[in-house]
mmCIF file of C-alpha atoms in Angstrom:
data_model
loop_
_atom_site.group_PDB
_atom_site.id
_atom_site.type_symbol
_atom_site.label_atom_id
_atom_site.label_comp_id
_atom_site.label_asym_id
_atom_site.label_seq_id
_atom_site.Cartn_x
_atom_site.Cartn_y
_atom_site.Cartn_z
ATOM 1 C CA MET B 1 25.071 -3.826 9.168
ATOM 2 C CA VAL B 2 22.609 -5.715 7.054
ATOM 3 C CA ASP B 3 24.783 -8.925 5.385
ATOM 4 C CA LYS B 4 26.400 -8.156 2.079
ATOM 5 C CA ARG B 5 24.512 -11.512 0.681
ATOM 6 C CA ASN B 6 21.039 -10.660 2.420
ATOM 7 C CA ARG B 7 20.946 -7.063 0.886
ATOM 8 C CA HIS B 8 18.868 -7.743 -2.232
ATOM 9 C CA GLU B 9 16.017 -9.111 0.037
ATOM 10 C CA ALA B 10 16.569 -6.670 2.680
ATOM 11 C CA VAL B 11 14.553 -2.699 2.619
ATOM 12 C CA ALA B 12 16.640 0.413 3.641
ATOM 13 C CA VAL B 13 14.358 2.749 4.932
ATOM 14 C CA ILE B 14 14.652 6.291 4.357
ATOM 15 C CA GLY B 15 13.412 9.111 6.933
ATOM 16 C CA LEU B 16 12.401 7.352 10.161
ATOM 17 C CA GLY B 17 9.786 9.879 11.348
ATOM 18 C CA ARG B 18 5.734 8.500 12.067
ATOM 19 C CA PHE B 19 5.629 6.242 8.802
ATOM 20 C CA GLY B 20 8.900 5.916 7.673
ATOM 21 C CA GLY B 21 9.776 4.113 11.200
ATOM 22 C CA ALA B 22 5.993 2.841 11.404
ATOM 23 C CA LEU B 23 6.882 1.232 8.323
ATOM 24 C CA ALA B 24 9.952 -0.110 9.214
ATOM 25 C CA MET B 25 9.119 -1.747 12.222
ATOM 26 C CA GLU B 26 6.429 -3.773 11.164
ATOM 27 C CA LEU B 27 8.989 -5.101 8.168
ATOM 28 C CA VAL B 28 11.332 -6.350 11.079
ATOM 29 C CA GLY B 29 8.021 -8.044 12.527
ATOM 30 C CA ARG B 30 7.660 -9.382 9.582
ATOM 31 C CA ASP B 31 11.162 -11.013 9.765
ATOM 32 C CA VAL B 32 12.468 -8.770 6.834
ATOM 33 C CA GLU B 33 15.966 -7.230 7.716
ATOM 34 C CA VAL B 34 16.087 -2.989 7.636
ATOM 35 C CA LEU B 35 18.713 -1.018 7.275
ATOM 36 C CA GLY B 36 17.342 2.187 8.309
ATOM 37 C CA VAL B 37 18.680 5.919 7.862
ATOM 38 C CA ASP B 38 17.656 9.536 9.114
ATOM 39 C CA ASN B 39 19.685 12.678 9.952
ATOM 40 C CA ASP B 40 18.193 13.183 13.226
ATOM 41 C CA PRO B 41 19.667 11.500 15.630
ATOM 42 C CA LYS B 42 17.521 11.107 18.332
ATOM 43 C CA ASN B 43 15.354 9.098 15.614
ATOM 44 C CA VAL B 44 18.213 6.619 15.336
ATOM 45 C CA GLN B 45 18.889 6.284 18.627
ATOM 46 C CA HIS B 46 14.629 5.860 19.038
ATOM 47 C CA PHE B 47 15.492 2.932 16.925
ATOM 48 C CA SER B 48 18.827 1.952 17.660
ATOM 49 C CA GLY B 49 18.807 -2.491 18.384
ATOM 50 C CA ARG B 50 15.089 -2.441 16.926
ATOM 51 C CA LEU B 51 15.999 -2.186 13.525
ATOM 52 C CA THR B 52 18.488 -4.580 12.056
ATOM 53 C CA HIS B 53 20.619 -0.871 11.056
ATOM 54 C CA VAL B 54 20.606 2.152 11.789
ATOM 55 C CA VAL B 55 22.939 4.839 10.887
ATOM 56 C CA SER B 56 22.846 8.890 10.446
ATOM 57 C CA ALA B 57 22.968 9.877 7.186
ATOM 58 C CA ASP B 58 22.395 12.820 5.303
ATOM 59 C CA SER B 59 20.101 10.761 2.537
ATOM 60 C CA THR B 60 20.341 13.978 -0.070
ATOM 61 C CA ASP B 61 24.287 12.887 -0.166
ATOM 62 C CA PRO B 62 25.367 10.677 -3.275
ATOM 63 C CA ASP B 63 28.240 9.540 -1.407
ATOM 64 C CA ALA B 64 26.809 8.839 1.998
ATOM 65 C CA LEU B 65 23.993 5.945 0.119
ATOM 66 C CA ALA B 66 26.856 4.870 -1.896
ATOM 67 C CA GLN B 67 28.927 4.270 1.026
ATOM 68 C CA LEU B 68 25.636 2.735 3.515
ATOM 69 C CA GLY B 69 25.997 0.149 -0.091
ATOM 70 C CA ILE B 70 22.507 1.663 -0.655
ATOM 71 C CA GLY B 71 22.450 0.486 -4.247
ATOM 72 C CA GLU B 72 22.883 -3.768 -3.534
ATOM 73 C CA PHE B 73 19.298 -2.956 -1.712
ATOM 74 C CA GLY B 74 16.755 -4.468 -3.956
ATOM 75 C CA ARG B 75 14.246 -2.341 -2.491
ATOM 76 C CA ALA B 76 14.042 1.429 -0.577
ATOM 77 C CA VAL B 77 11.565 3.311 0.718
ATOM 78 C CA VAL B 78 11.538 6.911 1.323
ATOM 79 C CA GLY B 79 9.684 7.933 4.309
ATOM 80 C CA ILE B 80 10.143 11.476 3.966
ATOM 81 C CA GLY B 81 7.649 14.217 3.627
ATOM 82 C CA THR B 82 7.795 17.349 4.569
ATOM 83 C CA ASP B 83 10.871 17.933 3.814
ATOM 84 C CA ILE B 84 10.264 17.605 -0.073
ATOM 85 C CA GLU B 85 13.711 19.034 -1.629
ATOM 86 C CA ALA B 86 15.355 16.375 0.130
ATOM 87 C CA SER B 87 12.250 13.633 -0.646
ATOM 88 C CA ILE B 88 12.614 14.216 -3.981
ATOM 89 C CA LEU B 89 16.629 14.772 -3.735
ATOM 90 C CA THR B 90 16.916 11.176 -1.922
ATOM 91 C CA THR B 91 14.811 9.442 -4.610
ATOM 92 C CA SER B 92 16.379 10.731 -7.524
ATOM 93 C CA ILE B 93 19.967 9.749 -5.946
ATOM 94 C CA LEU B 94 18.373 6.486 -5.451
ATOM 95 C CA ALA B 95 17.294 5.971 -8.665
ATOM 96 C CA ASP B 96 21.069 7.330 -10.013
ATOM 97 C CA LEU B 97 22.211 3.870 -7.452
ATOM 98 C CA GLU B 98 19.974 1.268 -9.776
ATOM 99 C CA VAL B 99 18.037 0.364 -6.269
ATOM 100 C CA THR B 100 15.404 -2.429 -8.406
ATOM 101 C CA SER B 101 12.340 -1.143 -5.641
ATOM 102 C CA ILE B 102 11.820 2.876 -4.735
ATOM 103 C CA TRP B 103 8.810 3.340 -2.973
ATOM 104 C CA ALA B 104 8.570 7.374 -1.609
ATOM 105 C CA LYS B 105 5.951 8.720 0.137
ATOM 106 C CA SER B 106 4.405 12.536 -0.996
ATOM 107 C CA ILE B 107 2.293 15.108 0.801
ATOM 108 C CA SER B 108 0.924 16.288 -2.367
ATOM 109 C CA LEU B 109 -0.709 14.812 -6.049
ATOM 110 C CA GLN B 110 2.236 17.285 -7.581
ATOM 111 C CA HIS B 111 4.951 16.271 -5.094
ATOM 112 C CA SER B 112 3.886 12.291 -6.931
ATOM 113 C CA ARG B 113 4.188 13.771 -9.899
ATOM 114 C CA ILE B 114 7.937 14.422 -9.199
ATOM 115 C CA LEU B 115 8.682 12.024 -7.779
ATOM 116 C CA ARG B 116 7.983 9.685 -10.464
ATOM 117 C CA ARG B 117 10.185 11.835 -13.001
ATOM 118 C CA VAL B 118 12.512 11.498 -10.615
ATOM 119 C CA GLY B 119 12.820 7.686 -10.444
ATOM 120 C CA ALA B 120 10.602 6.240 -8.282
ATOM 121 C CA HIS B 121 8.470 3.219 -8.912
ATOM 122 C CA HIS B 122 5.663 3.316 -6.558
ATOM 123 C CA VAL B 123 4.218 6.808 -4.590
ATOM 124 C CA VAL B 124 2.262 6.512 -2.005
ATOM 125 C CA GLN B 125 -0.021 9.303 -0.305
ATOM 126 C CA PRO B 126 -0.714 7.769 3.327
ATOM 127 C CA GLU B 127 -3.265 11.338 4.393
ATOM 128 C CA HIS B 128 -4.967 11.159 1.246
ATOM 129 C CA ASP B 129 -5.646 7.776 0.325
ATOM 130 C CA MET B 130 -6.724 7.117 3.537
ATOM 131 C CA GLY B 131 -8.866 10.214 3.315
ATOM 132 C CA GLU B 132 -9.743 8.820 -0.107
ATOM 133 C CA ARG B 133 -11.021 5.504 1.422
ATOM 134 C CA VAL B 134 -12.729 6.188 4.331
ATOM 135 C CA ALA B 135 -14.688 9.169 2.042
ATOM 136 C CA HIS B 136 -16.284 5.671 -0.011
ATOM 137 C CA LEU B 137 -16.978 4.485 3.626
ATOM 138 C CA VAL B 138 -18.698 7.325 5.020
ATOM 139 C CA THR B 139 -21.269 8.105 2.247
ATOM 140 C CA GLY B 140 -21.013 4.561 0.814
ATOM 141 C CA ARG B 141 -22.754 0.780 1.982
ATOM 142 C CA MET B 142 -19.662 -0.186 2.119
ATOM 143 C CA LEU B 143 -17.852 -2.617 4.484
ATOM 144 C CA ASP B 144 -13.948 -1.735 3.301
ATOM 145 C CA TYR B 145 -12.475 -0.169 -0.154
ATOM 146 C CA VAL B 146 -9.828 -0.001 -1.578
ATOM 147 C CA GLU B 147 -8.035 1.311 -4.775
ATOM 148 C CA ILE B 148 -6.198 -0.957 -6.687
ATOM 149 C CA ASP B 149 -5.948 1.419 -9.298
ATOM 150 C CA GLU B 150 -7.061 4.511 -10.588
ATOM 151 C CA GLY B 151 -10.737 4.211 -11.130
ATOM 152 C CA TYR B 152 -10.695 0.254 -10.225
ATOM 153 C CA ALA B 153 -11.587 -1.370 -6.814
ATOM 154 C CA LEU B 154 -12.362 -4.059 -4.724
ATOM 155 C CA ILE B 155 -14.635 -3.293 -1.902
ATOM 156 C CA LYS B 156 -16.522 -5.445 0.808
ATOM 157 C CA THR B 157 -20.258 -5.370 1.053
ATOM 158 C CA MET B 158 -23.223 -7.283 1.765
ATOM 159 C CA ALA B 159 -24.877 -9.723 -0.466
ATOM 160 C CA PRO B 160 -28.614 -7.252 -1.867
ATOM 161 C CA ARG B 161 -31.145 -9.492 -0.002
ATOM 162 C CA TRP B 162 -32.780 -9.751 -3.931
ATOM 163 C CA ALA B 163 -29.671 -11.940 -4.266
ATOM 164 C CA ASP B 164 -30.472 -14.487 -0.960
ATOM 165 C CA GLY B 165 -30.470 -18.579 -2.523
ATOM 166 C CA LYS B 166 -29.562 -17.890 -6.236
ATOM 167 C CA THR B 167 -26.036 -18.838 -7.950
ATOM 168 C CA LEU B 168 -23.321 -16.302 -9.206
ATOM 169 C CA GLY B 169 -24.345 -17.442 -12.201
ATOM 170 C CA ALA B 170 -27.902 -17.285 -12.180
ATOM 171 C CA LEU B 171 -27.900 -13.308 -10.528
ATOM 172 C CA GLY B 172 -25.384 -12.609 -13.906
ATOM 173 C CA ILE B 173 -24.206 -9.757 -11.667
ATOM 174 C CA ARG B 174 -21.015 -9.379 -14.312
ATOM 175 C CA SER B 175 -23.572 -8.334 -17.223
ATOM 176 C CA THR B 176 -25.799 -6.629 -14.820
ATOM 177 C CA TYR B 177 -23.334 -4.234 -13.087
ATOM 178 C CA GLY B 178 -19.874 -4.935 -14.814
ATOM 179 C CA VAL B 179 -18.120 -5.987 -11.670
ATOM 180 C CA THR B 180 -17.185 -9.159 -10.541
ATOM 181 C CA VAL B 181 -17.606 -11.035 -6.811
ATOM 182 C CA VAL B 182 -14.167 -12.773 -6.620
ATOM 183 C CA GLY B 183 -14.855 -13.545 -2.760
ATOM 184 C CA ILE B 184 -17.571 -14.657 -0.546
ATOM 185 C CA LYS B 185 -17.543 -15.207 3.138
ATOM 186 C CA ARG B 186 -20.599 -17.177 5.491
ATOM 187 C CA PRO B 187 -21.136 -15.282 8.659
ATOM 188 C CA ASP B 188 -19.009 -16.343 11.237
ATOM 189 C CA GLY B 189 -16.943 -18.418 8.140
ATOM 190 C CA ARG B 190 -13.824 -16.841 6.115
ATOM 191 C CA PHE B 191 -13.773 -15.548 2.529
ATOM 192 C CA THR B 192 -13.742 -18.101 0.050
ATOM 193 C CA TYR B 193 -13.417 -18.205 -3.687
ATOM 194 C CA ALA B 194 -16.434 -17.013 -6.069
ATOM 195 C CA ALA B 195 -17.807 -19.704 -8.019
ATOM 196 C CA SER B 196 -20.215 -19.529 -11.137
ATOM 197 C CA ASP B 197 -21.976 -22.237 -9.071
ATOM 198 C CA THR B 198 -21.887 -20.145 -5.943
ATOM 199 C CA LEU B 199 -24.820 -19.838 -3.457
ATOM 200 C CA ILE B 200 -25.395 -16.669 -2.089
ATOM 201 C CA GLN B 201 -26.862 -16.272 0.833
ATOM 202 C CA ASN B 202 -28.362 -13.277 2.928
ATOM 203 C CA GLY B 203 -26.277 -12.680 5.685
ATOM 204 C CA ASP B 204 -23.121 -13.281 3.254
ATOM 205 C CA THR B 205 -20.021 -10.830 2.605
ATOM 206 C CA LEU B 206 -19.232 -10.086 -0.880
ATOM 207 C CA LEU B 207 -15.514 -9.151 -2.068
ATOM 208 C CA VAL B 208 -16.489 -7.143 -5.510
ATOM 209 C CA ALA B 209 -14.386 -5.895 -8.012
ATOM 210 C CA GLY B 210 -14.777 -3.377 -11.274
ATOM 211 C CA GLU B 211 -14.506 0.089 -12.279
ATOM 212 C CA THR B 212 -14.932 2.050 -8.894
ATOM 213 C CA ALA B 213 -18.315 3.694 -9.628
ATOM 214 C CA SER B 214 -19.302 0.640 -11.335
ATOM 215 C CA ALA B 215 -18.172 -1.466 -7.902
ATOM 216 C CA GLU B 216 -20.132 1.694 -6.299
ATOM 217 C CA ARG B 217 -23.461 1.752 -7.732
ATOM 218 C CA PHE B 218 -23.128 -2.725 -6.433
ATOM 219 C CA ALA B 219 -22.740 -2.023 -3.390
ATOM 220 C CA GLU B 220 -25.711 0.618 -3.095
ATOM 221 C CA GLU B 221 -28.152 -2.294 -4.139
ATOM 222 C CA THR B 222 -27.333 -4.247 -0.958
#
């Protein structure tokens, strides 16, 4: 079992399906202690010995989660997806147990709204989020796209040809496009912070932050 002294730094992952199982294994790979909880004996057996501790339990039973000491964990992830009722009930119980940081997987926007109402601090919708990201990449000229908040994104794009040989300060990208170049990478180099005196050259890759529409408009300039 996860040591009581370490539970605040450990993560309880409830639901060891594709999402929860992959997340739990990634956390263990980062040297994070993980308590895996699932009501399917096959999943419990599959992850036995691979996670810090794995138990078979009904996460919709408040007593079962209380007995596992889930309330002492600093973070908990509800990886249950298809059983919406179990997902919502589990999240609600975690909130009642006063878990500091509750993450929950959602399968729809309505599901996301309910999860937030019952106490989830963070809601992730993997299929929707990935679909939105890929759509931006397929239809635009961005190399990568991450939505930081609603309507605000961080994108990776090639430097525009018209920027070659000029500094960021001279280009006035922020005043013209409403976005900020926060990082730059030379060909075969690594990303570094960008400043007003940073010189842009053809072949450079830029990290640009700003409102999604503005960032997309800037990417189309490349």
